[in-house]
Short mmCIF file of C-alpha atoms and ligand atoms in Angstrom, two decimals:
data_model
loop_
_atom_site.label_atom_id
_atom_site.label_comp_id
_atom_site.label_asym_id
_atom_site.label_seq_id
_atom_site.Cartn_x
_atom_site.Cartn_y
_atom_site.Cartn_z
CA MET A 1 16.61 1.59 -23.00
CA THR A 2 13.31 3.44 -23.19
CA PHE A 3 10.55 2.08 -21.06
CA LYS A 4 6.88 1.86 -21.91
CA LYS A 5 5.80 3.47 -18.63
CA ASN A 6 7.30 4.73 -15.39
CA ILE A 7 5.84 3.20 -12.27
CA LEU A 8 6.66 4.60 -8.83
CA CYS A 9 5.94 3.06 -5.46
CA ILE A 10 6.08 5.16 -2.29
CA GLY A 11 6.93 2.95 0.72
CA ALA A 12 9.56 0.19 0.51
CA GLY A 13 8.10 -2.08 3.18
CA TYR A 14 6.78 -5.64 3.36
CA VAL A 15 4.12 -4.80 0.78
CA GLY A 16 5.78 -2.22 -1.51
CA GLY A 17 9.13 -4.02 -1.89
CA PRO A 18 7.94 -7.51 -2.92
CA THR A 19 4.98 -6.21 -4.99
CA MET A 20 7.16 -3.89 -7.08
CA ALA A 21 9.82 -6.57 -7.47
CA MET A 22 7.15 -8.86 -8.95
CA ILE A 23 5.85 -6.19 -11.33
CA ALA A 24 9.41 -5.44 -12.49
CA TYR A 25 10.10 -9.17 -12.92
CA LYS A 26 6.97 -9.82 -14.97
CA CYS A 27 6.98 -6.57 -16.96
CA PRO A 28 10.50 -5.80 -18.20
CA GLN A 29 9.11 -3.05 -20.44
CA TYR A 30 8.08 -0.96 -17.39
CA LYS A 31 10.52 0.99 -15.26
CA VAL A 32 9.68 0.46 -11.60
CA THR A 33 11.11 2.80 -8.97
CA VAL A 34 10.59 2.35 -5.23
CA VAL A 35 11.13 5.32 -2.92
CA ASP A 36 11.10 5.56 0.84
CA ILE A 37 11.72 8.32 3.35
CA ASN A 38 13.99 5.98 5.27
CA PRO A 39 17.47 6.07 3.63
CA SER A 40 18.79 3.04 5.51
CA ARG A 41 15.88 0.94 4.27
CA ILE A 42 16.67 1.96 0.69
CA ALA A 43 20.36 1.18 1.24
CA GLU A 44 19.38 -2.30 2.42
CA TRP A 45 17.21 -2.88 -0.67
CA ASN A 46 20.26 -1.95 -2.73
CA SER A 47 22.56 -4.31 -0.79
CA ASP A 48 23.06 -8.08 -0.72
CA ASP A 49 21.17 -8.22 2.55
CA LEU A 50 17.55 -7.28 1.82
CA PRO A 51 15.63 -5.62 4.68
CA ILE A 52 12.98 -8.34 4.82
CA TYR A 53 13.19 -12.11 4.77
CA GLU A 54 10.78 -13.61 2.29
CA PRO A 55 11.37 -16.93 0.51
CA GLY A 56 12.10 -16.32 -3.22
CA LEU A 57 12.39 -12.52 -2.91
CA ASP A 58 16.16 -12.43 -3.20
CA LYS A 59 16.12 -14.10 -6.59
CA ILE A 60 13.64 -11.76 -8.25
CA VAL A 61 15.16 -8.61 -6.75
CA LYS A 62 18.63 -9.60 -7.90
CA SER A 63 17.46 -10.39 -11.42
CA THR A 64 15.70 -7.03 -11.90
CA ARG A 65 17.56 -4.54 -9.72
CA ASP A 66 19.26 -1.77 -11.67
CA LYS A 67 17.73 -3.12 -14.89
CA ASN A 68 14.10 -2.05 -14.51
CA LEU A 69 13.79 -2.02 -10.70
CA PHE A 70 15.34 0.86 -8.77
CA PHE A 71 15.38 1.73 -5.07
CA THR A 72 16.02 5.38 -4.23
CA THR A 73 15.26 8.15 -1.75
CA GLU A 74 14.66 10.68 -4.53
CA MET A 75 10.95 11.09 -3.91
CA GLU A 76 10.52 14.35 -5.83
CA ARG A 77 12.14 13.13 -9.01
CA GLY A 78 10.34 9.80 -8.74
CA ILE A 79 6.96 11.53 -8.53
CA LYS A 80 7.74 13.85 -11.45
CA GLU A 81 8.73 11.02 -13.77
CA ALA A 82 5.97 8.57 -12.90
CA GLU A 83 2.75 7.95 -14.80
CA ILE A 84 1.47 5.49 -12.22
CA ILE A 85 2.13 5.85 -8.47
CA PHE A 86 1.46 3.06 -5.99
CA VAL A 87 1.14 4.19 -2.37
CA SER A 88 2.18 1.56 0.16
CA VAL A 89 3.15 3.58 3.20
CA ASN A 90 2.18 2.17 6.56
CA THR A 91 -1.10 3.04 8.24
CA PRO A 92 -0.61 2.19 11.91
CA VAL A 93 -3.30 2.45 14.56
CA LYS A 94 -3.54 5.96 16.02
CA THR A 95 -1.83 6.26 19.38
CA PHE A 96 -3.21 9.70 20.24
CA GLY A 97 -6.35 11.83 20.17
CA ALA A 98 -9.75 10.77 18.87
CA GLY A 99 -9.91 7.09 18.00
CA ALA A 100 -6.58 6.32 19.76
CA GLY A 101 -5.97 2.58 19.82
CA MET A 102 -8.57 1.93 17.09
CA ALA A 103 -8.68 4.33 14.16
CA ALA A 104 -5.99 4.41 11.48
CA ASP A 105 -3.25 7.01 11.76
CA LEU A 106 -3.47 8.66 8.36
CA GLN A 107 -0.75 11.26 8.79
CA TYR A 108 1.80 9.47 6.55
CA TRP A 109 -0.81 8.87 3.95
CA GLU A 110 -1.88 12.52 3.89
CA LYS A 111 1.71 13.74 3.77
CA THR A 112 2.27 11.44 0.82
CA ALA A 113 -0.83 12.77 -0.99
CA ARG A 114 0.33 16.35 -0.48
CA GLN A 115 3.80 15.52 -1.69
CA ILE A 116 2.41 13.93 -4.85
CA LEU A 117 0.38 17.07 -5.43
CA LYS A 118 3.37 19.36 -4.87
CA CYS A 119 5.80 17.53 -7.14
CA SER A 120 3.52 16.56 -10.03
CA GLU A 121 3.82 18.34 -13.36
CA SER A 122 1.62 15.93 -15.32
CA SER A 123 -1.53 13.85 -14.80
CA LYS A 124 -1.12 10.54 -12.97
CA ILE A 125 -2.85 7.40 -11.77
CA ILE A 126 -2.61 6.94 -8.01
CA VAL A 127 -3.03 3.39 -6.73
CA GLU A 128 -3.85 2.77 -3.06
CA LYS A 129 -1.96 -0.38 -2.11
CA SER A 130 -1.92 0.15 1.64
CA THR A 131 -4.99 -0.91 3.58
CA PHE A 132 -6.95 2.19 4.39
CA PRO A 133 -10.25 2.70 6.13
CA VAL A 134 -13.16 2.89 3.74
CA ARG A 135 -13.49 6.17 1.81
CA THR A 136 -9.83 7.17 2.12
CA ALA A 137 -9.57 7.28 -1.67
CA PHE A 138 -12.26 9.94 -1.59
CA ALA A 139 -10.15 12.07 0.76
CA MET A 140 -7.13 11.49 -1.44
CA GLU A 141 -9.08 12.62 -4.50
CA ARG A 142 -10.09 15.77 -2.64
CA ILE A 143 -6.50 16.65 -1.75
CA LEU A 144 -5.28 15.92 -5.26
CA SER A 145 -8.06 17.99 -6.82
CA LEU A 146 -6.46 21.06 -5.24
CA SER A 147 -3.96 20.96 -8.10
CA GLU A 148 -3.29 24.36 -9.61
CA ASN A 149 -1.39 23.36 -12.73
CA ASN A 150 -4.09 21.51 -14.63
CA THR A 151 -2.89 18.05 -13.67
CA HIS A 152 -5.54 15.39 -13.17
CA PHE A 153 -5.33 12.43 -10.82
CA ASP A 154 -7.31 9.20 -10.95
CA VAL A 155 -7.31 7.31 -7.66
CA LEU A 156 -7.68 3.52 -7.75
CA SER A 157 -7.95 1.10 -4.87
CA ASN A 158 -5.91 -2.08 -5.39
CA PRO A 159 -5.54 -3.80 -2.02
CA GLU A 160 -2.74 -6.29 -1.58
CA PHE A 161 -3.76 -9.69 -0.23
CA LEU A 162 -0.29 -11.24 0.05
CA ALA A 163 0.58 -12.99 3.30
CA GLU A 164 4.07 -12.76 4.71
CA GLY A 165 6.20 -15.85 4.35
CA THR A 166 4.41 -16.72 1.10
CA ALA A 167 4.49 -13.24 -0.47
CA ILE A 168 6.24 -14.25 -3.68
CA LYS A 169 3.93 -17.18 -4.34
CA ASP A 170 0.88 -15.03 -3.47
CA LEU A 171 2.06 -12.30 -5.83
CA GLU A 172 2.89 -14.67 -8.68
CA TYR A 173 -0.28 -16.78 -8.41
CA PRO A 174 -2.83 -14.57 -6.66
CA ASP A 175 -6.31 -15.95 -5.91
CA ARG A 176 -7.56 -12.64 -7.24
CA VAL A 177 -6.45 -9.10 -7.98
CA LEU A 178 -9.03 -6.52 -6.98
CA ILE A 179 -9.21 -3.09 -8.59
CA GLY A 180 -11.69 -0.48 -7.42
CA SER A 181 -12.28 2.61 -9.56
CA ARG A 182 -14.68 5.41 -10.35
CA GLU A 183 -16.98 4.84 -13.31
CA THR A 184 -15.98 8.13 -14.97
CA PRO A 185 -14.30 7.87 -18.41
CA SER A 186 -10.88 8.66 -16.95
CA GLY A 187 -11.51 6.34 -13.97
CA VAL A 188 -12.25 3.51 -16.39
CA ARG A 189 -9.14 4.31 -18.45
CA ALA A 190 -7.02 4.25 -15.28
CA LYS A 191 -8.53 0.92 -14.26
CA ASP A 192 -7.78 -0.55 -17.71
CA GLU A 193 -4.21 0.58 -17.45
CA LEU A 194 -3.75 -1.22 -14.13
CA ILE A 195 -5.47 -4.32 -15.53
CA GLU A 196 -2.94 -4.26 -18.37
CA ILE A 197 -0.03 -4.41 -15.91
CA TYR A 198 -1.43 -7.40 -14.03
CA SER A 199 -2.45 -9.16 -17.28
CA HIS A 200 1.23 -9.82 -17.92
CA TRP A 201 1.00 -12.76 -15.54
CA VAL A 202 -2.42 -12.97 -13.89
CA PRO A 203 -5.23 -14.76 -15.80
CA LYS A 204 -7.95 -12.30 -16.83
CA ASP A 205 -10.69 -14.06 -14.87
CA ARG A 206 -8.74 -13.51 -11.66
CA ILE A 207 -8.62 -9.75 -12.12
CA ILE A 208 -11.87 -8.43 -10.70
CA THR A 209 -13.18 -4.89 -10.53
CA SER A 210 -15.59 -3.05 -8.28
CA ASN A 211 -16.35 0.43 -7.08
CA ILE A 212 -13.67 2.04 -4.92
CA TRP A 213 -15.50 1.66 -1.63
CA SER A 214 -16.22 -2.04 -2.12
CA SER A 215 -12.57 -2.56 -2.91
CA GLU A 216 -11.34 -0.76 0.22
CA LEU A 217 -13.89 -2.51 2.40
CA SER A 218 -13.13 -5.95 0.91
CA LYS A 219 -9.59 -5.84 2.24
CA LEU A 220 -10.75 -5.09 5.78
CA VAL A 221 -13.46 -7.74 5.54
CA ALA A 222 -11.05 -10.36 4.19
CA ASN A 223 -8.69 -9.85 7.12
CA ALA A 224 -11.58 -9.79 9.60
CA PHE A 225 -12.90 -13.12 8.24
CA LEU A 226 -9.45 -14.74 8.31
CA ALA A 227 -8.80 -13.62 11.87
CA GLN A 228 -12.29 -14.69 12.88
CA ARG A 229 -11.62 -18.20 11.58
CA VAL A 230 -8.51 -18.54 13.74
CA SER A 231 -10.27 -16.97 16.74
CA SER A 232 -13.18 -19.37 16.22
CA ILE A 233 -11.04 -22.49 16.21
CA ASN A 234 -8.95 -21.12 19.08
CA SER A 235 -12.09 -20.46 21.13
CA PHE A 236 -12.76 -24.20 21.10
CA THR A 237 -9.26 -25.13 22.26
CA ALA A 238 -10.16 -24.12 25.80
CA PHE A 239 -13.24 -26.33 25.49
CA CYS A 240 -11.19 -29.28 24.25
CA GLU A 241 -8.67 -28.92 27.07
CA LYS A 242 -11.54 -29.24 29.57
CA THR A 243 -12.98 -32.34 27.90
CA GLU A 244 -11.46 -35.25 26.03
CA ALA A 245 -12.06 -33.70 22.64
CA ASN A 246 -9.01 -33.00 20.47
CA ILE A 247 -8.92 -29.76 18.46
CA THR A 248 -6.94 -31.27 15.57
CA GLU A 249 -9.56 -34.00 15.16
CA VAL A 250 -12.34 -31.43 15.34
CA ALA A 251 -10.62 -29.15 12.80
CA ARG A 252 -10.13 -32.06 10.42
CA ALA A 253 -13.76 -33.08 10.69
CA ILE A 254 -15.17 -29.62 10.09
CA GLY A 255 -12.55 -28.72 7.44
CA MET A 256 -13.72 -31.59 5.22
CA ASP A 257 -17.06 -29.87 4.87
CA SER A 258 -16.50 -28.22 1.51
CA ARG A 259 -18.64 -25.28 2.61
CA LEU A 260 -16.11 -24.52 5.35
CA GLY A 261 -12.82 -25.69 3.77
CA ASN A 262 -9.69 -26.84 5.55
CA LYS A 263 -7.51 -23.70 5.58
CA PHE A 264 -6.88 -21.40 8.54
CA LEU A 265 -8.03 -23.95 11.10
CA ASN A 266 -4.67 -24.43 12.85
CA SER A 267 -5.22 -23.66 16.49
CA SER A 268 -2.48 -21.55 17.99
CA VAL A 269 -1.24 -19.46 20.87
CA GLY A 270 -2.96 -16.60 19.02
CA TRP A 271 -2.80 -14.77 15.73
CA GLY A 272 -0.51 -11.80 15.12
CA GLY A 273 0.92 -9.78 12.26
CA SER A 274 0.71 -6.18 11.21
CA CYS A 275 -2.77 -6.36 9.70
CA PHE A 276 -5.37 -8.45 11.52
CA LYS A 277 -5.72 -6.48 14.73
CA LYS A 278 -5.28 -3.09 13.11
CA ASP A 279 -7.79 -3.79 10.36
CA ILE A 280 -10.44 -5.23 12.69
CA LEU A 281 -10.06 -2.30 15.09
CA ASN A 282 -10.42 0.08 12.14
CA LEU A 283 -13.63 -1.72 11.18
CA VAL A 284 -14.88 -1.57 14.76
CA TYR A 285 -14.14 2.14 14.88
CA LEU A 286 -15.95 2.74 11.59
CA CYS A 287 -18.94 0.68 12.77
CA ARG A 288 -19.21 2.75 15.94
CA HIS A 289 -18.86 5.92 13.86
CA TYR A 290 -21.91 4.84 11.88
CA GLY A 291 -23.78 3.89 15.07
CA LEU A 292 -23.60 0.15 14.38
CA GLU A 293 -22.84 -0.90 17.97
CA GLU A 294 -23.84 -4.57 17.61
CA VAL A 295 -21.69 -5.04 14.53
CA ALA A 296 -18.77 -3.33 16.28
CA ASP A 297 -19.15 -5.57 19.35
CA TYR A 298 -19.31 -8.69 17.19
CA TRP A 299 -15.97 -8.01 15.48
CA GLU A 300 -14.33 -6.69 18.62
CA GLY A 301 -15.05 -10.14 20.06
CA VAL A 302 -12.66 -11.64 17.50
CA VAL A 303 -9.83 -9.52 18.93
CA ARG A 304 -10.91 -10.26 22.51
CA ILE A 305 -10.80 -14.04 21.96
CA ASN A 306 -7.27 -13.65 20.63
CA GLU A 307 -6.16 -11.80 23.76
CA TYR A 308 -7.89 -14.42 25.90
CA GLN A 309 -6.01 -17.16 24.02
CA MET A 310 -2.61 -15.56 24.72
CA GLU A 311 -3.45 -14.98 28.39
CA ARG A 312 -4.70 -18.55 28.70
CA PHE A 313 -1.40 -19.85 27.34
CA VAL A 314 0.58 -18.15 30.09
CA LEU A 315 -1.90 -19.23 32.78
CA ASN A 316 -1.63 -22.84 31.54
CA MET A 317 2.16 -22.61 31.85
CA LEU A 318 1.91 -21.19 35.32
CA ASN A 319 -0.57 -23.79 36.42
CA ALA A 320 1.43 -26.71 34.96
CA MET A 321 4.71 -25.55 36.48
CA PHE A 322 3.43 -25.68 40.06
CA ASN A 323 2.04 -22.13 40.11
CA THR A 324 5.33 -20.34 40.05
CA LEU A 325 7.63 -19.31 37.25
CA ALA A 326 9.87 -17.08 39.36
CA GLY A 327 13.52 -17.76 38.60
CA LYS A 328 12.65 -20.51 36.09
CA LYS A 329 14.31 -20.44 32.70
CA ILE A 330 11.95 -20.60 29.75
CA CYS A 331 13.05 -20.96 26.16
CA LEU A 332 10.83 -19.43 23.48
CA PHE A 333 11.09 -21.38 20.22
CA GLY A 334 10.36 -18.68 17.67
CA PHE A 335 9.51 -15.02 18.03
CA ALA A 336 8.13 -14.15 14.56
CA PHE A 337 4.33 -13.84 14.30
CA LYS A 338 4.32 -16.84 11.93
CA GLY A 339 6.81 -19.12 10.18
CA ASN A 340 8.98 -18.07 7.22
CA THR A 341 9.21 -14.43 8.16
CA GLY A 342 11.43 -12.31 10.39
CA ASP A 343 8.50 -9.97 11.11
CA THR A 344 7.43 -9.73 14.73
CA ARG A 345 4.73 -7.05 14.49
CA GLU A 346 1.90 -7.94 16.93
CA SER A 347 3.53 -11.34 17.43
CA PRO A 348 1.92 -13.34 20.25
CA ALA A 349 5.51 -13.96 21.41
CA ILE A 350 5.79 -10.30 22.50
CA PHE A 351 2.73 -10.59 24.73
CA ILE A 352 3.82 -13.97 26.14
CA ALA A 353 7.39 -12.78 26.77
CA LYS A 354 6.17 -9.74 28.70
CA LYS A 355 3.78 -11.81 30.82
CA LEU A 356 6.49 -14.36 31.61
CA ILE A 357 8.84 -11.57 32.68
CA GLU A 358 6.07 -10.22 34.94
CA GLU A 359 6.01 -13.68 36.52
CA LYS A 360 9.77 -13.21 37.08
CA ALA A 361 10.77 -15.99 34.71
CA GLU A 362 14.08 -15.77 32.82
CA LEU A 363 13.80 -15.94 29.04
CA VAL A 364 15.98 -17.41 26.35
CA ILE A 365 14.72 -16.53 22.89
CA THR A 366 15.67 -18.31 19.69
CA ASP A 367 14.43 -17.72 16.13
CA PRO A 368 16.12 -18.25 12.75
CA GLU A 369 15.13 -14.83 11.34
CA ALA A 370 13.52 -12.64 13.98
CA LEU A 371 16.09 -12.18 16.76
CA ASN A 372 16.99 -8.63 15.72
CA ASN A 373 13.34 -7.59 15.77
CA ALA A 374 12.81 -9.43 19.06
CA LYS A 375 15.60 -7.37 20.64
CA ILE A 376 13.91 -4.16 19.49
CA ASP A 377 10.47 -5.31 20.71
CA LEU A 378 11.72 -6.19 24.18
CA ASN A 379 14.19 -3.33 24.50
CA GLY A 380 14.02 -1.66 27.90
CA ILE A 381 12.05 -4.43 29.58
CA ASP A 382 13.21 -5.03 33.08
CA GLY A 383 14.04 -8.73 33.18
CA LYS A 384 16.61 -11.35 32.26
CA ILE A 385 16.43 -12.11 28.53
CA MET A 386 18.98 -13.87 26.34
CA TYR A 387 18.93 -14.18 22.54
CA ILE A 388 20.57 -17.29 21.11
CA ASP A 389 20.53 -18.47 17.48
CA ASP A 390 21.05 -22.17 18.06
CA PRO A 391 17.94 -23.89 19.54
CA TYR A 392 20.06 -26.57 21.26
CA GLU A 393 22.19 -24.01 23.01
CA ALA A 394 19.12 -21.87 23.79
CA SER A 395 17.16 -24.66 25.49
CA GLY A 396 20.12 -26.05 27.46
CA GLY A 397 19.59 -25.55 31.20
CA CYS A 398 15.97 -24.41 30.75
CA ASP A 399 12.92 -25.65 32.68
CA ALA A 400 10.53 -25.31 29.77
CA ILE A 401 10.25 -24.73 26.04
CA ALA A 402 7.32 -22.77 24.63
CA VAL A 403 6.81 -22.96 20.86
CA MET A 404 5.69 -19.55 19.60
CA THR A 405 6.28 -19.84 15.84
CA GLU A 406 5.61 -22.68 13.42
CA TRP A 407 9.14 -22.90 11.99
CA ASP A 408 9.72 -26.26 10.25
CA ILE A 409 13.19 -26.56 11.75
CA TYR A 410 11.69 -27.15 15.19
CA ILE A 411 9.88 -30.29 14.06
CA SER A 412 13.03 -32.22 13.23
CA LEU A 413 15.22 -31.23 16.18
CA ASP A 414 16.90 -33.97 18.26
CA PHE A 415 14.61 -33.74 21.29
CA GLU A 416 16.43 -36.53 23.13
CA LYS A 417 19.53 -34.35 23.12
CA ILE A 418 17.46 -31.34 24.18
CA TYR A 419 15.79 -33.30 26.99
CA ARG A 420 19.17 -34.36 28.38
CA SER A 421 20.32 -30.74 28.53
CA MET A 422 17.24 -29.38 30.36
CA VAL A 423 16.31 -29.04 34.02
CA LYS A 424 13.89 -31.80 35.17
CA PRO A 425 10.95 -32.08 35.17
CA ALA A 426 11.16 -30.67 31.64
CA PHE A 427 8.11 -29.06 30.04
CA ILE A 428 7.10 -28.33 26.46
CA PHE A 429 4.19 -25.99 25.69
CA ASP A 430 3.47 -26.31 22.01
CA GLY A 431 1.72 -23.07 21.07
CA ARG A 432 1.48 -24.18 17.44
CA ASN A 433 0.75 -27.92 17.75
CA ILE A 434 3.61 -28.74 15.40
CA LEU A 435 5.59 -31.26 17.46
CA ASP A 436 5.06 -35.02 17.92
CA HIS A 437 3.60 -34.86 21.41
CA LYS A 438 3.44 -38.59 22.16
CA ARG A 439 7.08 -39.00 21.18
CA LEU A 440 8.15 -36.08 23.37
CA PHE A 441 6.23 -37.60 26.26
CA ASP A 442 8.01 -40.95 25.70
CA ILE A 443 11.36 -39.12 25.83
CA GLY A 444 10.39 -37.78 29.26
CA PHE A 445 8.88 -34.34 28.63
CA ASN A 446 5.62 -33.13 30.15
CA VAL A 447 3.82 -31.94 27.06
CA PHE A 448 1.07 -29.32 26.84
CA PRO A 449 -0.41 -28.94 23.37
CA ILE A 450 -3.15 -26.44 22.48
CA GLY A 451 -6.66 -27.86 22.63
CA LYS A 452 -5.68 -31.42 23.60
CA THR A 453 -5.23 -33.41 26.78
CA PRO A 454 -1.71 -32.83 28.12
CA PHE A 455 0.77 -35.71 28.47
CA THR A 456 2.26 -35.59 31.96
CA HIS A 457 4.40 -37.91 34.03
CA PHE A 458 2.84 -36.89 37.33
C1 UDX B 501 1.65 -2.86 5.27
C2 UDX B 501 0.59 -2.49 4.28
O1 UDX B 501 1.11 -1.81 3.17
C3 UDX B 501 -0.44 -1.66 4.84
O2 UDX B 501 -1.60 -1.98 4.11
C4 UDX B 501 -0.73 -1.88 6.24
O3 UDX B 501 -1.60 -0.85 6.62
C5 UDX B 501 0.49 -1.89 7.10
O4 UDX B 501 1.30 -2.88 6.62
P1 UDX B 501 4.08 -2.63 5.21
O5 UDX B 501 4.62 -2.63 3.83
O6 UDX B 501 4.06 -3.92 5.95
O7 UDX B 501 2.65 -2.04 5.15
O8 UDX B 501 4.66 -1.51 6.13
P2 UDX B 501 6.16 -1.15 6.38
O9 UDX B 501 7.00 -2.36 6.20
O10 UDX B 501 6.17 -0.39 7.65
O11 UDX B 501 6.51 -0.18 5.16
C6 UDX B 501 6.06 1.09 4.98
C7 UDX B 501 7.21 1.91 4.41
O12 UDX B 501 6.72 3.20 4.04
C8 UDX B 501 8.36 2.16 5.40
O13 UDX B 501 9.57 1.71 4.85
C9 UDX B 501 8.36 3.66 5.62
O14 UDX B 501 9.64 4.21 5.81
C10 UDX B 501 7.71 4.15 4.34
N1 UDX B 501 7.10 5.47 4.45
C11 UDX B 501 6.26 5.74 5.46
C12 UDX B 501 7.38 6.43 3.49
O15 UDX B 501 8.16 6.21 2.57
N2 UDX B 501 6.79 7.66 3.60
C13 UDX B 501 5.97 7.98 4.63
O16 UDX B 501 5.48 9.10 4.71
C14 UDX B 501 5.68 6.97 5.59
C1 UDX B 502 -2.75 -11.51 6.47
C2 UDX B 502 -3.66 -12.00 5.34
O1 UDX B 502 -3.59 -13.43 5.25
C3 UDX B 502 -3.27 -11.37 4.04
O2 UDX B 502 -4.18 -11.76 3.01
C4 UDX B 502 -3.27 -9.86 4.19
O3 UDX B 502 -2.83 -9.24 2.99
C5 UDX B 502 -2.38 -9.42 5.33
O4 UDX B 502 -2.77 -10.09 6.53
P1 UDX B 502 -0.30 -12.13 7.29
O5 UDX B 502 -0.59 -11.23 8.45
O6 UDX B 502 0.99 -11.98 6.57
O7 UDX B 502 -1.44 -11.99 6.19
O8 UDX B 502 -0.35 -13.64 7.83
P2 UDX B 502 -1.43 -14.80 7.92
O9 UDX B 502 -0.89 -15.96 7.19
O10 UDX B 502 -2.78 -14.38 7.56
O11 UDX B 502 -1.37 -15.16 9.47
C6 UDX B 502 -1.82 -14.26 10.47
C7 UDX B 502 -1.69 -14.88 11.83
O12 UDX B 502 -2.62 -15.94 12.02
C8 UDX B 502 -0.31 -15.48 12.11
O13 UDX B 502 0.08 -15.16 13.42
C9 UDX B 502 -0.55 -16.96 11.96
O14 UDX B 502 0.38 -17.74 12.67
C10 UDX B 502 -1.96 -17.08 12.51
N1 UDX B 502 -2.66 -18.28 12.03
C11 UDX B 502 -2.95 -18.43 10.72
C12 UDX B 502 -3.06 -19.25 12.94
O15 UDX B 502 -2.83 -19.12 14.15
N2 UDX B 502 -3.74 -20.35 12.49
C13 UDX B 502 -4.03 -20.54 11.18
O16 UDX B 502 -4.67 -21.57 10.84
C14 UDX B 502 -3.63 -19.55 10.26
#
């Protein structure tokens, strides 16, 4: 079969994999190839056991793979053949040198740009999918303009707004697709070509365009606003715990104001994930670079409140359990940074687990999808940690349960059975406010929700 166009994606991660699978699924006339420098990741994409857990992903990968969706490590050939190249390599926070702990580490991105330049024999459209600090496209254009063989590159910014756990739904029915381009004739042509791909399934009025810098900045700002909303509601949980106010009632009341809306108001042990912290710290770094100290401090506060919220959770546990956790067995329900994903990057559970180990508690960790990642995250930590799939087995013999992840399966567990198997007095710290607290109290538990008066038997 001859295809209308060859699309390549560099980086087969949480963003590249699902996004390319959706394009292949919706556009059978395009050939979509995904390359990665990591051969075992590519092997997993080609196996029955995909490298990431995402509801609905399996179905679309299996219906397109080896028809118009291909996973390979052949980067050079992929680049040569492609007319459109999406770049979705990771952009972690720098761990060294200037801007360590804040600025984006752009080494993978630059290597990728140079590789595109080296292997290209014809002109191409380069699409930035990864979240980059503002003006990265400009640097990419500069590298690509070093071309010696008359090839021309148009760089577009097309940030991905999918959230993990709902990636397939977000890709299929996006709130909006944003494309940033130059206003040059070839920039406009490149933009139109990308619009054509998305038009196969996204209504035209949801595909919006802007200049490249607005597009890059919008992604950082979107994540900063989302994280700020959770930090804002979480900041009032401490207040509610000191008074008789109840954070769920407050969230409901403010969420019904149509100017505010009711999403992203679930108070929690803290927000996590690969993007929020990294993107806000990038913004903070850029603000300081431009001398905007007040703006930098404002957004840094969003990250600080999140750290405070995680610390507070552990201090509440310590306080409730008679000021010592040494030798006590604590079961963590969930380790993923949110429900419906096996991803644990920046998960609050990592922070909490480490603090509990510092308090000399013993940990039993359970999670339906994230135990392998949990083992990697806590590898080398000096403490007693067990990993058990079954939540009943995991909580047996424990002094306390701490809910870290909002997995639905935890809501319908048989808590009478769990209570019987635990050490008394038995405690539940619900870091996601998903359980029926009054019922748990009636069973015999001492229950500590977030942002509400605890239910205790003493
Ligand atoms: C996401 C987003 O794409 C990005 O915006 C954000 O900055 C970080 O998170 P994600 O897909 O979740 O990236 O990252 P990851 O799952 O780590 O995937 C990146 C992939 O790129 C990896 O499989 C890695 O092996 C690959 N890669 C990295 C390359 O193929 N080449 C490189 O040079 C570097
Ligand atoms: C986020 C953005 O939502 C997405 O648009 C962007 O492309 C990447 O970053 P993601 O990190 O996958 O997506 O998850 P998200 O659903 O935003 O949740 C982030 C964190 O906030 C999770 O730890 C989640 O549990 C927490 N959260 C979210 C809350 O604690 N309360 C809420 O009400 C909502």
